[in-house]
C-alpha positions as a printed NumPy array, in Angstrom:
array([[ -0.041,   0.054,   0.046],
       [  2.822,   2.443,   0.887],
       [  4.53 ,   1.634,  -2.52 ],
       [  1.44 ,   2.523,  -4.357],
       [  1.   ,   5.809,  -2.442],
       [  4.512,   6.767,  -3.206],
       [  4.218,   6.035,  -6.931],
       [  1.082,   8.076,  -7.118],
       [  2.883,  11.038,  -5.3  ],
       [  5.894,  10.727,  -7.818],
       [  3.582,  10.879, -10.803],
       [  1.713,  13.968,  -9.53 ],
       [  4.993,  15.727,  -8.694],
       [  6.19 ,  14.968, -12.341],
       [  3.   ,  16.235, -13.86 ],
       [  3.052,  19.492, -11.704],
       [  6.711,  20.255, -12.814],
       [  5.945,  19.331, -16.562],
       [  2.856,  21.5  , -16.408],
       [  4.813,  24.338, -14.951],
       [  7.381,  24.264, -17.553],
       [  4.911,  23.907, -20.555],
       [  2.91 ,  26.852, -19.085],
       [  6.041,  28.984, -18.831],
       [  6.887,  28.428, -22.378],
       [  3.306,  29.04 , -23.778],
       [  3.088,  32.258, -21.703],
       [  6.399,  33.6  , -23.504],
       [  4.899,  32.744, -26.824],
       [  1.536,  34.443, -26.17 ],
       [  3.047,  37.688, -24.879],
       [  5.334,  37.866, -28.031],
       [  2.24 ,  37.487, -30.212],
       [  0.256,  39.862, -28.402],
       [  2.849,  42.661, -28.491],
       [  2.96 ,  42.211, -32.374],
       [ -1.027,  42.308, -32.587],
       [ -1.102,  45.682, -30.578],
       [  0.547,  47.435, -33.615],
       [  2.984,  49.574, -31.712],
       [  5.093,  51.492, -34.25 ],
       [  8.27 ,  50.579, -32.501],
       [  7.68 ,  47.671, -30.089],
       [ 10.34 ,  47.367, -27.406],
       [ 11.762,  43.966, -27.768],
       [ 14.143,  42.243, -25.328],
       [ 17.22 ,  43.438, -27.38 ],
       [ 16.397,  47.141, -26.983],
       [ 16.961,  47.285, -23.235],
       [ 20.59 ,  47.965, -23.747],
       [ 19.65 ,  51.47 , -25.48 ],
       [ 17.735,  52.412, -22.574],
       [ 20.368,  51.524, -20.223],
       [ 23.1  ,  53.349, -22.265],
       [ 21.009,  56.573, -22.196],
       [ 20.493,  56.173, -18.446],
       [ 24.181,  55.765, -17.911],
       [ 25.059,  58.811, -20.125],
       [ 22.553,  60.888, -18.039],
       [ 24.118,  59.575, -14.752],
       [ 27.612,  60.54 , -15.853],
       [ 26.149,  64.173, -16.73 ],
       [ 24.959,  64.415, -13.185],
       [ 28.193,  63.142, -11.805],
       [ 30.11 ,  65.746, -13.681],
       [ 27.88 ,  68.495, -12.524],
       [ 28.176,  67.436,  -8.918],
       [ 32.037,  67.44 ,  -9.305],
       [ 31.771,  71.022, -10.665],
       [ 29.657,  72.122,  -7.792],
       [ 31.744,  70.495,  -5.109],
       [ 34.836,  72.195,  -6.65 ],
       [ 33.22 ,  75.668,  -6.445],
       [ 32.011,  75.068,  -2.827],
       [ 34.594,  73.025,  -1.018],
       [ 38.221,  74.313,  -0.464],
       [ 40.916,  73.1  ,  -2.686],
       [ 42.632,  70.606,  -0.16 ],
       [ 42.297,  70.386,   3.633],
       [ 45.385,  71.007,   5.206],
       [ 47.148,  68.004,   6.493],
       [ 47.449,  67.509,  10.269],
       [ 50.829,  68.09 ,  11.472],
       [ 52.492,  64.619,  12.152],
       [ 53.936,  63.834,  15.563],
       [ 57.765,  63.759,  15.149],
       [ 59.102,  60.304,  15.733],
       [ 61.04 ,  59.669,  18.841],
       [ 64.413,  58.976,  18.137],
       [ 66.175,  56.08 ,  19.72 ],
       [ 69.552,  57.143,  21.167],
       [ 72.442,  54.796,  21.536],
       [ 73.018,  56.012,  25.12 ],
       [ 69.863,  54.235,  25.958],
       [ 71.184,  50.783,  25.39 ],
       [ 70.918,  48.731,  28.617],
       [ 74.158,  47.73 ,  30.396],
       [ 75.432,  44.746,  28.703],
       [ 77.772,  41.89 ,  29.986],
       [ 80.448,  40.246,  28.041],
       [ 79.671,  37.032,  29.554],
       [ 77.059,  35.742,  32.135],
       [ 78.188,  36.078,  35.811],
       [ 77.936,  32.388,  36.832],
       [ 75.252,  30.603,  34.929],
       [ 72.895,  32.467,  32.792],
       [ 69.139,  32.501,  33.941],
       [ 66.707,  30.925,  31.735],
       [ 64.927,  33.942,  30.167],
       [ 62.284,  31.758,  28.457],
       [ 60.538,  31.45 ,  31.911],
       [ 59.457,  34.99 ,  31.217],
       [ 56.148,  35.015,  29.358],
       [ 56.702,  36.514,  25.993],
       [ 60.462,  35.411,  25.745],
       [ 60.973,  32.452,  23.306],
       [ 64.207,  30.896,  22.232],
       [ 64.761,  33.411,  19.465],
       [ 64.454,  36.515,  21.771],
       [ 66.492,  34.969,  24.372],
       [ 69.253,  34.444,  21.959],
       [ 68.927,  37.85 ,  20.858],
       [ 68.928,  39.141,  24.35 ],
       [ 72.135,  37.173,  25.075],
       [ 73.832,  38.521,  21.951],
       [ 73.   ,  41.835,  23.46 ],
       [ 74.665,  40.976,  26.67 ],
       [ 71.515,  40.306,  28.714],
       [ 71.864,  37.053,  30.541],
       [ 70.042,  37.712,  33.819],
       [ 66.645,  38.395,  35.391],
       [ 68.122,  41.252,  37.343],
       [ 69.226,  43.032,  34.16 ],
       [ 65.757,  43.095,  32.717],
       [ 64.13 ,  43.877,  36.031],
       [ 66.436,  47.106,  36.411],
       [ 65.657,  48.437,  32.894],
       [ 64.878,  52.146,  32.842],
       [ 62.092,  53.72 ,  30.51 ],
       [ 65.048,  54.62 ,  27.908],
       [ 66.449,  51.036,  28.168],
       [ 62.98 ,  49.709,  27.376],
       [ 62.473,  51.959,  24.405],
       [ 65.958,  50.975,  22.956],
       [ 65.356,  47.391,  23.552],
       [ 61.813,  47.476,  22.024],
       [ 63.208,  49.284,  18.975],
       [ 66.031,  46.725,  18.629],
       [ 63.657,  43.489,  18.928],
       [ 61.26 ,  45.199,  16.543],
       [ 58.441,  44.804,  18.84 ],
       [ 57.288,  48.253,  20.152],
       [ 55.41 ,  48.112,  23.33 ],
       [ 55.913,  44.309,  23.877],
       [ 58.033,  44.693,  27.019],
       [ 55.315,  46.891,  28.704],
       [ 52.418,  44.791,  27.495],
       [ 53.862,  41.472,  28.641],
       [ 55.222,  43.089,  31.866],
       [ 58.794,  41.573,  31.413],
       [ 60.227,  43.871,  34.074],
       [ 57.669,  42.803,  36.779],
       [ 57.992,  39.089,  35.71 ],
       [ 61.715,  39.231,  36.055],
       [ 61.697,  40.932,  39.413],
       [ 59.565,  38.112,  40.768],
       [ 61.984,  35.666,  39.185],
       [ 65.067,  37.345,  40.525],
       [ 63.712,  37.217,  43.949],
       [ 62.843,  33.472,  43.608],
       [ 66.439,  32.909,  42.544],
       [ 67.824,  34.749,  45.563],
       [ 65.539,  32.735,  47.808],
       [ 66.725,  29.659,  46.206],
       [ 70.365,  30.544,  46.386],
       [ 70.025,  31.573,  50.109],
       [ 68.241,  28.448,  51.063],
       [ 70.738,  26.273,  49.39 ]])
């Protein structure tokens, strides 16, 4: 019984779809014949739409041209640019104090959040091996280091100074307890 119902449903859907397609085709033919019978001197066919569109585009371009002329007469020629803030020069005197070699064993700078192996290597090349060196950076030292590392504001954002102060204190406590 279910199979019969399914077959009837499929046939109804096919008939509905076929009827829609045939109706759409017949409608197109009947509209074409009706336009011819009206006797319009110049019936607009589907191919004449591009003429109307091109006329509208020409009219639009005329309006745009007129608008530009009006804007040119009412607006000043060019607004004055805002003066730019001069870039702060990074002086070599701001370089943090460097060590030729670590005092004893170098600290693991990778324990500081934001310092990976590559930055640790760069810091070591700059003579920074210990937490205390980073903890004692001045504002100028931080600016120089940010500029040299090509990460402006990173040291402040990731709070390297605060982190290294804590790590330096922990290192001292461990050294005293040993």
